Short mmCIF file of C-alpha atoms and ligand atoms in Angstrom, two decimals:
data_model
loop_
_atom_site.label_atom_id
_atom_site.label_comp_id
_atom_site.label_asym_id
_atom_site.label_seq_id
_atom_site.Cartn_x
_atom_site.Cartn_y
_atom_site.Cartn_z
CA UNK L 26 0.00 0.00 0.00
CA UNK L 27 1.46 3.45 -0.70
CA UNK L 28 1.65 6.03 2.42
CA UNK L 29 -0.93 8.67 2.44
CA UNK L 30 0.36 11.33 0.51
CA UNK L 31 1.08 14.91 2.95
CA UNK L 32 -1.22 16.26 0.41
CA UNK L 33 -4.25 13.64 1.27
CA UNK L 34 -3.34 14.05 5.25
CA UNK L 35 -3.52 17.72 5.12
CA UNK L 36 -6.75 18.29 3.27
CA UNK L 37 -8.23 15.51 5.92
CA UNK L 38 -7.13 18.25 8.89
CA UNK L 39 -8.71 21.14 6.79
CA UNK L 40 -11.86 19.02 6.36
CA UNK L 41 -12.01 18.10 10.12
CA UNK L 42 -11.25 21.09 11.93
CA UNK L 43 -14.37 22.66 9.14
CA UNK L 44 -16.79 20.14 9.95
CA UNK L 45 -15.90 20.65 13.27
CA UNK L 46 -16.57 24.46 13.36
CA UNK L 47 -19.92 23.82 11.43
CA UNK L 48 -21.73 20.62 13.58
CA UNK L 49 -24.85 20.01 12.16
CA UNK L 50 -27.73 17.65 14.12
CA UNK L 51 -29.68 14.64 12.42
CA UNK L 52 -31.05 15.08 9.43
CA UNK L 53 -29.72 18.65 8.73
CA UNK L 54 -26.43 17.89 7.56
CA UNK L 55 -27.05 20.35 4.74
CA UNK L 56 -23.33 22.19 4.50
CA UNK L 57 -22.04 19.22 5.95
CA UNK L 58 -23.33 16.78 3.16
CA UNK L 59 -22.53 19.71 0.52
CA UNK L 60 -18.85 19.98 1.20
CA UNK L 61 -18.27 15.85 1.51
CA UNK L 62 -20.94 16.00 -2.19
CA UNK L 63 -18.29 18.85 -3.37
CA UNK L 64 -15.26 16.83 -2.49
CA UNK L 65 -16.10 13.45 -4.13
CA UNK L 66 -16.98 14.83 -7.10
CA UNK L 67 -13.86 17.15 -7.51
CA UNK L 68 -11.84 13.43 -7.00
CA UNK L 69 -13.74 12.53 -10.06
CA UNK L 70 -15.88 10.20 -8.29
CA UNK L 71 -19.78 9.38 -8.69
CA UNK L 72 -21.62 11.03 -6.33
CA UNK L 73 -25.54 10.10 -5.30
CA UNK L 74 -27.33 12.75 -2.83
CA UNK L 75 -30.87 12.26 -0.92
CA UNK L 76 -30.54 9.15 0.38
CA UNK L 77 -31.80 9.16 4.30
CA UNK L 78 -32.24 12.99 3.52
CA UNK L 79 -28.89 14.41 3.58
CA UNK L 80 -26.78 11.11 2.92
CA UNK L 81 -23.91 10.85 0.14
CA UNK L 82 -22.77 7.54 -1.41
CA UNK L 83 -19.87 7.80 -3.62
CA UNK L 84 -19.17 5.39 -6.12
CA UNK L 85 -15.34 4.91 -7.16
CA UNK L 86 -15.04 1.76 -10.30
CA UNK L 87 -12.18 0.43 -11.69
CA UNK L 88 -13.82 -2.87 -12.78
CA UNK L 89 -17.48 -4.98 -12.78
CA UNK L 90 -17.61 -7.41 -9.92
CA UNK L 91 -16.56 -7.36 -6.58
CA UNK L 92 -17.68 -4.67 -4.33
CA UNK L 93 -17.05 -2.83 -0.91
CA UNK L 94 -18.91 -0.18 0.95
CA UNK L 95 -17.04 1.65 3.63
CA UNK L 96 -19.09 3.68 6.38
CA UNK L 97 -18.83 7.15 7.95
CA UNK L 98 -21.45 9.29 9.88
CA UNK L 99 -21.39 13.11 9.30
CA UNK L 100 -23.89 14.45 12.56
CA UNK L 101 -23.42 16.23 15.59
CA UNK L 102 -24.78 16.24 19.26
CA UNK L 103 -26.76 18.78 21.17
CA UNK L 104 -24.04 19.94 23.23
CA UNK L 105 -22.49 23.40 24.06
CA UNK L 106 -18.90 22.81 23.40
CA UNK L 107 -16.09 24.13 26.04
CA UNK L 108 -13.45 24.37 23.88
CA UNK L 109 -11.92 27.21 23.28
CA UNK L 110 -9.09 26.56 19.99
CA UNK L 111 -9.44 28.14 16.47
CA UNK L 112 -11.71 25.30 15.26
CA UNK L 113 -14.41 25.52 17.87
CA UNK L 114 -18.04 24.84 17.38
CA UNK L 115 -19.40 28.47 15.47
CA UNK L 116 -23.31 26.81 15.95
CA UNK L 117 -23.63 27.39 19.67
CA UNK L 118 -25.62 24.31 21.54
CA UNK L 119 -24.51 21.87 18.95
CA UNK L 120 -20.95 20.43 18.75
CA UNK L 121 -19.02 17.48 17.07
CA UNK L 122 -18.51 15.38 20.20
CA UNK L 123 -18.45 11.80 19.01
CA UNK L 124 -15.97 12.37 16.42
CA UNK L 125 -18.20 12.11 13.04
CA UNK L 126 -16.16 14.96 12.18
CA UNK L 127 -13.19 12.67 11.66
CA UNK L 128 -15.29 10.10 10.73
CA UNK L 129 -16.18 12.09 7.58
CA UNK L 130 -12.77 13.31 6.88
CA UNK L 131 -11.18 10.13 7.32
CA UNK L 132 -13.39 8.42 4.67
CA UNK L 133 -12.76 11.22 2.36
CA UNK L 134 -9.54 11.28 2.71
CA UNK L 135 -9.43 7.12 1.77
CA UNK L 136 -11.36 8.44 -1.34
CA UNK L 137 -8.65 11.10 -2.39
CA UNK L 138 -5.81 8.67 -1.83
CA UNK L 139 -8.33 5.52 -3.71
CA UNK L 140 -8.92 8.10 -6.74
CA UNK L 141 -5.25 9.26 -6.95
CA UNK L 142 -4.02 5.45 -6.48
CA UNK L 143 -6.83 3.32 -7.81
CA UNK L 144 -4.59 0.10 -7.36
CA UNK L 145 -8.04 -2.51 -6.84
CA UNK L 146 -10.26 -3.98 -8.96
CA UNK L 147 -14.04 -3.70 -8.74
CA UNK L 148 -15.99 -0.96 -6.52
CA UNK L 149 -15.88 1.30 -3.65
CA UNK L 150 -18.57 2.85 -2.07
CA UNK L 151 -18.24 5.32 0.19
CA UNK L 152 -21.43 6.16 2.73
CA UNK L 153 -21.77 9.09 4.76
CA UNK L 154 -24.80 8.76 6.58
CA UNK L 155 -26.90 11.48 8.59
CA UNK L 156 -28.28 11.03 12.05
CA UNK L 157 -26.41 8.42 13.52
CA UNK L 158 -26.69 9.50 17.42
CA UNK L 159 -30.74 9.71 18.01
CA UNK L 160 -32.88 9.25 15.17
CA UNK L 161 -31.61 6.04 12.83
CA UNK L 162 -30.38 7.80 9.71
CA UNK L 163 -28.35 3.86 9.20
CA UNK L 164 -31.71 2.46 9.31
CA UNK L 165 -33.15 5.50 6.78
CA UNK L 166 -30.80 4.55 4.36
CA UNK L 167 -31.00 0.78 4.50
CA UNK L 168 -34.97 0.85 4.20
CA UNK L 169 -34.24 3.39 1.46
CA UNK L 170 -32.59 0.63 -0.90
CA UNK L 171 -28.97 1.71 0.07
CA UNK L 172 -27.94 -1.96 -0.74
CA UNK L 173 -30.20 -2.85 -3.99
CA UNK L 174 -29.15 0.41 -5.27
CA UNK L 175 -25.54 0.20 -3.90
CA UNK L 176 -24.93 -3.69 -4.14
CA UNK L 177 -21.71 -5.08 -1.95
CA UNK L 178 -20.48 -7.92 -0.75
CA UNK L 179 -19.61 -6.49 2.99
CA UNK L 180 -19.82 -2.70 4.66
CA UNK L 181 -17.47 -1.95 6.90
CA UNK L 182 -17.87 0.90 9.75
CA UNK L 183 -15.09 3.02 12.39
CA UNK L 184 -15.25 4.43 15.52
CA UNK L 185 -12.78 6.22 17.37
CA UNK L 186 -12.42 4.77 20.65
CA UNK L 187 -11.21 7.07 23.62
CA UNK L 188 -9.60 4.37 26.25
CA UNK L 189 -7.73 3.05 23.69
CA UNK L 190 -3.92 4.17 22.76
CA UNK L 191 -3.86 5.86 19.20
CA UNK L 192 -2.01 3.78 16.55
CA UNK L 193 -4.12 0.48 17.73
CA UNK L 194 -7.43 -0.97 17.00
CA UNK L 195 -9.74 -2.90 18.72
CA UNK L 196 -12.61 -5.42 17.21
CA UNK L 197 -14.83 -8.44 18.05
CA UNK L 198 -15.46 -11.45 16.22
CA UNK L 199 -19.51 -11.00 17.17
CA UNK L 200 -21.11 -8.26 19.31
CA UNK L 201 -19.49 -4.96 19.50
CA UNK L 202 -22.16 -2.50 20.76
CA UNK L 203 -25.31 -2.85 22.44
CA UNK L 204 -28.96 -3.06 21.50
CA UNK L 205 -30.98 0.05 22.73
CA UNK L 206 -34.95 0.10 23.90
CA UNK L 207 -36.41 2.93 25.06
CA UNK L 208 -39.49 2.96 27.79
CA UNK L 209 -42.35 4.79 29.38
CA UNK L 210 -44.53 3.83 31.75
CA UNK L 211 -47.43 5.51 32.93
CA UNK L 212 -48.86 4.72 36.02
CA UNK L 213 -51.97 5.97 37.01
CA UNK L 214 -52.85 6.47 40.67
CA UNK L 215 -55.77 8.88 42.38
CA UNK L 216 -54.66 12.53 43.58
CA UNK L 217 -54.93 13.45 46.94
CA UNK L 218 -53.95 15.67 49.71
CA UNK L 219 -50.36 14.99 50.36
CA UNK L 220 -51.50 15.10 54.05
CA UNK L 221 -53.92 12.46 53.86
CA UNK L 222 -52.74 9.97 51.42
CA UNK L 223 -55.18 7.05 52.86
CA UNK L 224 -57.79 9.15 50.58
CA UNK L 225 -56.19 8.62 47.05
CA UNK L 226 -53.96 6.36 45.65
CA UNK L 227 -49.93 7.37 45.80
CA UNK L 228 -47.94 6.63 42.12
CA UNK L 229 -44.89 8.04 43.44
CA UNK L 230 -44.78 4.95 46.22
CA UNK L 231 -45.75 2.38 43.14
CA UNK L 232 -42.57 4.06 40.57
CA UNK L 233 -40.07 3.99 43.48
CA UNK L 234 -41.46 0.06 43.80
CA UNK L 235 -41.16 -0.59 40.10
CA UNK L 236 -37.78 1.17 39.54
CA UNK L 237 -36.40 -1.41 42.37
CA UNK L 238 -37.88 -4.35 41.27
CA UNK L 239 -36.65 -3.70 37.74
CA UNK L 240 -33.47 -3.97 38.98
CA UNK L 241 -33.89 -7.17 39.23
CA UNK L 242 -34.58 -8.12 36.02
CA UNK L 243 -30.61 -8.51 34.98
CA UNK L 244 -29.70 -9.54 38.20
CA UNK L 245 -32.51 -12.31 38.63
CA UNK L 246 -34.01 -13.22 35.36
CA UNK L 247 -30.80 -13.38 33.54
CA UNK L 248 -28.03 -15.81 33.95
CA UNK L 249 -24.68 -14.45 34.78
CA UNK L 250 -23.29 -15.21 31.53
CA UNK L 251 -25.94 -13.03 29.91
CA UNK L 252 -25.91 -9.25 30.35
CA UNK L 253 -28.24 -6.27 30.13
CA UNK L 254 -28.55 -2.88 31.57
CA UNK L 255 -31.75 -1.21 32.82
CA UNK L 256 -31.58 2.65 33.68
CA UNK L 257 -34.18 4.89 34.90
CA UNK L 258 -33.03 8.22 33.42
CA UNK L 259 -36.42 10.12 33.83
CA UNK L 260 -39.37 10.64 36.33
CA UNK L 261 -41.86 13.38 36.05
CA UNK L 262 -44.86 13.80 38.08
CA UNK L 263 -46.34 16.72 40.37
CA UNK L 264 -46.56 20.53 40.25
CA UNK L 265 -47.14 21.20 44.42
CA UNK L 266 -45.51 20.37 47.60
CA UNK L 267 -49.00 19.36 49.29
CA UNK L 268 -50.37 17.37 46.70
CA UNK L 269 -49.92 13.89 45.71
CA UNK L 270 -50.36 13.48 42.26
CA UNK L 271 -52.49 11.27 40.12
CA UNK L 272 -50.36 10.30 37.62
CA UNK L 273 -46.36 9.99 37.47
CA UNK L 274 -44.32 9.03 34.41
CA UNK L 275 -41.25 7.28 34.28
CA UNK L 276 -38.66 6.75 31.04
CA UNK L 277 -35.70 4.82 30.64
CA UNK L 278 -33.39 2.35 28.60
CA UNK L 279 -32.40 -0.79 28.04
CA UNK L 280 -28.97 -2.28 26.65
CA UNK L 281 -28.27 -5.79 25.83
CA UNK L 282 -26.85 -7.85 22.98
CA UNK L 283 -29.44 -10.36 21.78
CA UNK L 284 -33.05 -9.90 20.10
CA UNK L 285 -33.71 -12.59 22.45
CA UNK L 286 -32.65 -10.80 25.75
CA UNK L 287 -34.66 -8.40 24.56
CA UNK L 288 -37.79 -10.14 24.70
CA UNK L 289 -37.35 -11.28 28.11
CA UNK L 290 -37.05 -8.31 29.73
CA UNK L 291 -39.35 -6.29 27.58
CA UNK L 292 -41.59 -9.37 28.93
CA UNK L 293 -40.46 -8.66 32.46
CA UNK L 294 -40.70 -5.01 32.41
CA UNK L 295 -44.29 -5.28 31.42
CA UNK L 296 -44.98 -7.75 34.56
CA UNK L 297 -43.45 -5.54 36.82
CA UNK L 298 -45.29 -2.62 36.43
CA UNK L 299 -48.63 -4.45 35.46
CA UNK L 300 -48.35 -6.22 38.66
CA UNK L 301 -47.06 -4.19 41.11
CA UNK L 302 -49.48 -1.34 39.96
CA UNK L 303 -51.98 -3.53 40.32
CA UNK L 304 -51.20 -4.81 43.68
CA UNK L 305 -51.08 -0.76 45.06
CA UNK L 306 -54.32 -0.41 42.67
CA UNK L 307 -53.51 1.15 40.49
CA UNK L 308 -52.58 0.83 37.08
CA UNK L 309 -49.28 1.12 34.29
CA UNK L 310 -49.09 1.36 30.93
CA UNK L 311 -46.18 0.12 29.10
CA UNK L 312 -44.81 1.74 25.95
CA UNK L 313 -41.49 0.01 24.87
CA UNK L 314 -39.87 0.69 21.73
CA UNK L 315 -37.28 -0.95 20.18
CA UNK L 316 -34.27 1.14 18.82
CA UNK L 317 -31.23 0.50 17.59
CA UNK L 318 -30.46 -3.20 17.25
CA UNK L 319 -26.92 -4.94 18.55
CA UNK L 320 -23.83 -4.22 16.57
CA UNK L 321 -22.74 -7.43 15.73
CA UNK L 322 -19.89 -8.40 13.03
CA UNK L 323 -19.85 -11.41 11.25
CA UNK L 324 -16.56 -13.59 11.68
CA UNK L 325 -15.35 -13.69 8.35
CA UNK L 326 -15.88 -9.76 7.58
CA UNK L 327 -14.06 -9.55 11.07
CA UNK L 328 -10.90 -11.53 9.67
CA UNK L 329 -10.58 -9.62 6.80
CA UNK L 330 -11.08 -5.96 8.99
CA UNK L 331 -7.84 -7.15 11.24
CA UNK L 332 -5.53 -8.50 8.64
CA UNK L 333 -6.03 -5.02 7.38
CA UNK L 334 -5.72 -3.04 10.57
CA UNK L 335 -2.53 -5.44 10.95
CA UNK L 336 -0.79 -3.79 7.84
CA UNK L 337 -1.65 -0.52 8.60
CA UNK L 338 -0.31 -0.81 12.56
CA UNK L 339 1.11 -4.08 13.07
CA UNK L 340 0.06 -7.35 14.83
CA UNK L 341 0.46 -6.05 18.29
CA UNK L 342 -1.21 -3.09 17.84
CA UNK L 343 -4.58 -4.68 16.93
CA UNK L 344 -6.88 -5.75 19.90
CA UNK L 345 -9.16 -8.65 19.16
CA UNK L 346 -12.08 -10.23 21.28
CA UNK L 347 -12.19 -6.80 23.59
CA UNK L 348 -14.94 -6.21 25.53
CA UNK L 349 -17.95 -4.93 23.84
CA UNK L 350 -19.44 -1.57 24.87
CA UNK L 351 -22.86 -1.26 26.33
CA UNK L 352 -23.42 1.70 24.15
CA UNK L 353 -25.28 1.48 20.59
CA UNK L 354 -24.60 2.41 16.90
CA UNK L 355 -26.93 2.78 14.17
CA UNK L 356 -24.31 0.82 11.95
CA UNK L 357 -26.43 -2.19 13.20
CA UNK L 358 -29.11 -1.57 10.91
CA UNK L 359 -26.28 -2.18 8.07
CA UNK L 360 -24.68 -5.26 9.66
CA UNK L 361 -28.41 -6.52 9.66
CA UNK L 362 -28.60 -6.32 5.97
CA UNK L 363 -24.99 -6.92 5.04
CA UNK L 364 -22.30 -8.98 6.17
CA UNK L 365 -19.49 -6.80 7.34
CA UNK L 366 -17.20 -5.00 10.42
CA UNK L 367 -17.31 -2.85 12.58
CA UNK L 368 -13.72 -1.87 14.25
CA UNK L 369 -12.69 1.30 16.61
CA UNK L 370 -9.69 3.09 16.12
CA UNK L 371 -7.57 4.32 19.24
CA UNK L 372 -8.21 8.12 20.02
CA UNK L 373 -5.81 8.60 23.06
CA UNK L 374 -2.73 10.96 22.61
CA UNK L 375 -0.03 11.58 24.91
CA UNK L 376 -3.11 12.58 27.22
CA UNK L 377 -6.33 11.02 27.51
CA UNK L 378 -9.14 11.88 25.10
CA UNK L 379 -11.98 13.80 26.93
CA UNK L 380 -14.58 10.95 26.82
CA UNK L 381 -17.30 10.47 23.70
CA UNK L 382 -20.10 13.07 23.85
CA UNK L 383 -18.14 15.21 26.34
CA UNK L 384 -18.25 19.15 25.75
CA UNK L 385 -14.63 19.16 25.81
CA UNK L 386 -13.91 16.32 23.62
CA UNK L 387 -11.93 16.97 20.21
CA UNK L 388 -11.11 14.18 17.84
CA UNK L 389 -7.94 13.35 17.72
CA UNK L 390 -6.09 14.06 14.64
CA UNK L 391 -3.10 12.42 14.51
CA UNK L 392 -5.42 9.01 14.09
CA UNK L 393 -6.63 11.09 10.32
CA UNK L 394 -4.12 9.40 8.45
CA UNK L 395 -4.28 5.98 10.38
CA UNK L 396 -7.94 6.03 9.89
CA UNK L 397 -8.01 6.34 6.27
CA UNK L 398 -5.05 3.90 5.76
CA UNK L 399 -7.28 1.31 7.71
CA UNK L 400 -9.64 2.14 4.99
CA UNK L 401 -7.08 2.12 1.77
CA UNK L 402 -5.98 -1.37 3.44
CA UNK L 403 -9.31 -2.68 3.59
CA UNK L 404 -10.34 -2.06 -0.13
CA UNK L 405 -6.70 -3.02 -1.46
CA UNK L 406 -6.83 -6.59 0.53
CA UNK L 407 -10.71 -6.91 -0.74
CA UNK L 408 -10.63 -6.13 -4.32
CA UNK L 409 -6.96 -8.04 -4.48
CA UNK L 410 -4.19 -6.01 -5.57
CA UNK L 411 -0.61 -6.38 -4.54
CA UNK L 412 1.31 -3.91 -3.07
CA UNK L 413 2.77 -1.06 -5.48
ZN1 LIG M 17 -22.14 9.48 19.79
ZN1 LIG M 18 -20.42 8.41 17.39
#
C-alpha cells in the first residue's frame, strides 16, 4: 500500500477542523453533506445525494464485480462545546462530540488517496450517513434501498475509541455495541392531599417500587453469563408540595446484545409494572420501543477488517475479542442487511481523550491518516491487488 500522501493528510485536517466548526444535528447535515458532495466529485468520483435525507454515497469503479462499501457518519450532538481553539463549534448548543467529524474526513480522505491510487479492482462505495446518534439515519438509508441500489459484498464501519492508545485498533469477532430500547410507563394512581394519602392512591410509592424491582430483572431473570442494563433516566410527576399526584411518568433504557434478551425483559418489564401497579391499585401502561439493534460483526468480515488493521499498525497493535461496549450504533441496521465490520480506532494521545459526547472532547487528529489507511488497506486486501 502506498503512504498517504502529505497532500491527502492535510486536506483531511482542513476538512475536520471545518466540519468541526460547522456541527450540524440529524437530518440537517445540509453544509455538511454539501462539502463531503463537493469533495467526491472534484476526486472525479460518482456522487448520489438524498438518500436518508442528507446522505452521500460515492461510487469509485475500476472494474465490474466485486464490491465494498465503507461507512462514515457526518452528525453532531446537542451539546455546548467548552473548547476554546481556532476550530471551535461556530453553531452554539450543537458540537461534534463523538468524532463524526473525523469520521467524515477520514473516509474522504481514503477516497482522495483511492482516486489518486486506484490500485483494486471492482468498486468502492463510500457512505456518509446522517443522524447516527438519536434518530436512525443507518436504518433510513437501508430501508431506502442503500444496498439494492448500492450492491456489496460487505460494509465496513469506524469508531474512534477514547480508552484506547492511538495507533491500535480494537474489534470483536460478534457483538461490539449494544442493543438500545427505550421505555415509558405511565402509572396511574388517584390525587390526593399529600397530608392524607389514605384518601387517594400514591404513584410516586408504586414508581419507586417498580424502579427497584426492575433492577432485578438482569440480576434475577438473567443468567450471569448473559448481560443487560436497565436505567431509569427520567421521572416526572407533580406541580405542588401538598399534593400527591395522580399520575407519574417514568422513562428509561435498556442495553443488551441479543433480540432474544430483549424479549425477556421487555416481557419482564411489562410484569413488573402491570403487577405491582396492580397490587397498590392502580394501574401502568407500558410503551417500549425498540431502537437501535446490537452491533454485531460477522466472523469472516471480522478476519478480513484485522488482517487489514494489521498492515496498517502491526500485529500487536490490533486488539481482538475486547470487551464490547454497552453503548449502541446505528451501523447495526447495516450489519443486519450486510455482512461486514465494525472496528474502533484508538483516540488517546499523549493525554487522555476527553470521553465520547463530552463538551470538551476533540477528535484526535493524529489518528486522520491511520484512519483512512485502515480504509485504503481494507479495499486493497478486498478487491486483491498487490502492493505497489
Ligand atoms: Zn455518539
Ligand atoms: Zn459516534
Amino acid at each position: 500500500m502506498k503512504p498517504m500522501s502529505s497532500e491527502t493528510v492535510d486536506a483531511m485536517r482542513v476538512w475536520r477542523r471545518d466540519l468541526h466548526a460547522h456541527p450540524e444535528l440529524a437530518f440537517n447535515e445540509f453544509r455538511t453533506s454539501d462539502l463531503i458532495a463537493r469533495e467526491l466529485a472534484a476526486m472525479g468520483i460518482t456522487v448520489h445525494r438524498g438518500l436518508g435525507k442528507t446522505g452521500v454515497v460515492g461510487t469509485l469503479s475500476t472494474a465490474q464485480g466485486r464490491a465494498i462499501a465503507l461507512r462514515a457518519d457526518m452528525d453532531a450532538l446537542p451539546v455546548k462545546e467548552l473548547n476554546s481553539f481556532d476550530h471551535c463549534s461556530r453553531h452554539v448548543g450543537t458540537m461534534h462530540a463523538c468524532g463524526h467529524d473525523g469520521h467524515s474526513a477520514m473516509l474522504l480522505g481514503a477516497a482522495h488517496h483511492l482516486a489518486t491510487n486506484p490500485n483494486f479492482h471492482g468498486t468502492v462505495h463510500f457512505i456518509f450517513q446522517p443522524a447516527e446518534e438519536s434518530e436512525g439515519g443507518g436504518r433510513a438509508m437501508v430501508e431506502e434501498g442503500l444496498f439494492e441500489r448500492f450492491p456489496c459484498d460487505a460494509v465496513y464501519g469506524m469508531h474512534n475509541w477514547p480508552g484506547l492508545p492511538a495507533g491500535t485498533f480494537a474489534i470483536n469477532h460478534g457483538p461490539m455495541m449494544a442493543a438500545l430500547d427505550t421505555f415509558e410507563v405511565t402509572v396511574q394512581g388517584r390525587g390526593t392531599h399529600a397530608a392524607m394519602p389514605e384518601r387517594g392512591i400514591d404513584s410516586f410509592t408504586i414508581v419507586a417500587h417498580i424502579t427497584l424491582a426492575l433492577q432485578s430483572i438482569p440480576s434475577r431473570m438473567l443468567s450471569a453469563m448473559e448481560s443487560a442494563v436497565i436505567s431509569l433516566t427520567q421521572i416526572h410527576g407533580g406541580d405542588a408540595w401538598n399534593v400527591i399526584p395522580d399520575q407519574v411518568v417514568m422513562r428509561g433504557t435498556v442495553r443488551c446484545f441479543s433480540p432474544n434478551i430483549q424479549d425477556r425483559v421487555e416481557e419482564a418489564i411489562r410484569v413488573i409494572c402491570r403487577l405491582t401497579a396492580e397490587a397498590h391499585g392502580a394501574t401502568a401502561i407500558l410503551t417500549y420501543t425498540r431502537g437501535y439493534p446490537p452491533t454485531i460483526n460477522t466472523v469472516g468480515e471480522t478476519d478480513v477488517a484485522i488482517a487489514a488493521a494489521r498492515r496498517v499498525v502491526g500485529d500487536a497493535n490490533v486488539q481482538i475479542d475486547c470487551k464490547p461496549s454497552m453503548a449502541s450504533e446505528d451501523f447495526a441496521f447495516m450489519l443486519q442487511a450486510n455482512r461486514g465490520a465494525y472496528i474502533w480506532i484508538g483516540a488517546d494521545g499523549a493525554q487522555p481523550s476527553a470521553p465520547l459526547h463530552n463538551p470538551r472532547y476533540d477528535f484526535n487528529d493524529d489518528t486522520l491518516s491511520i484512519g483512512a489507511a485502515y480504509w485504503v488497506s481494507l479495499v486493497e486486501s478486498v478487491l486483491g491487488v498487490t502492493d505497489v
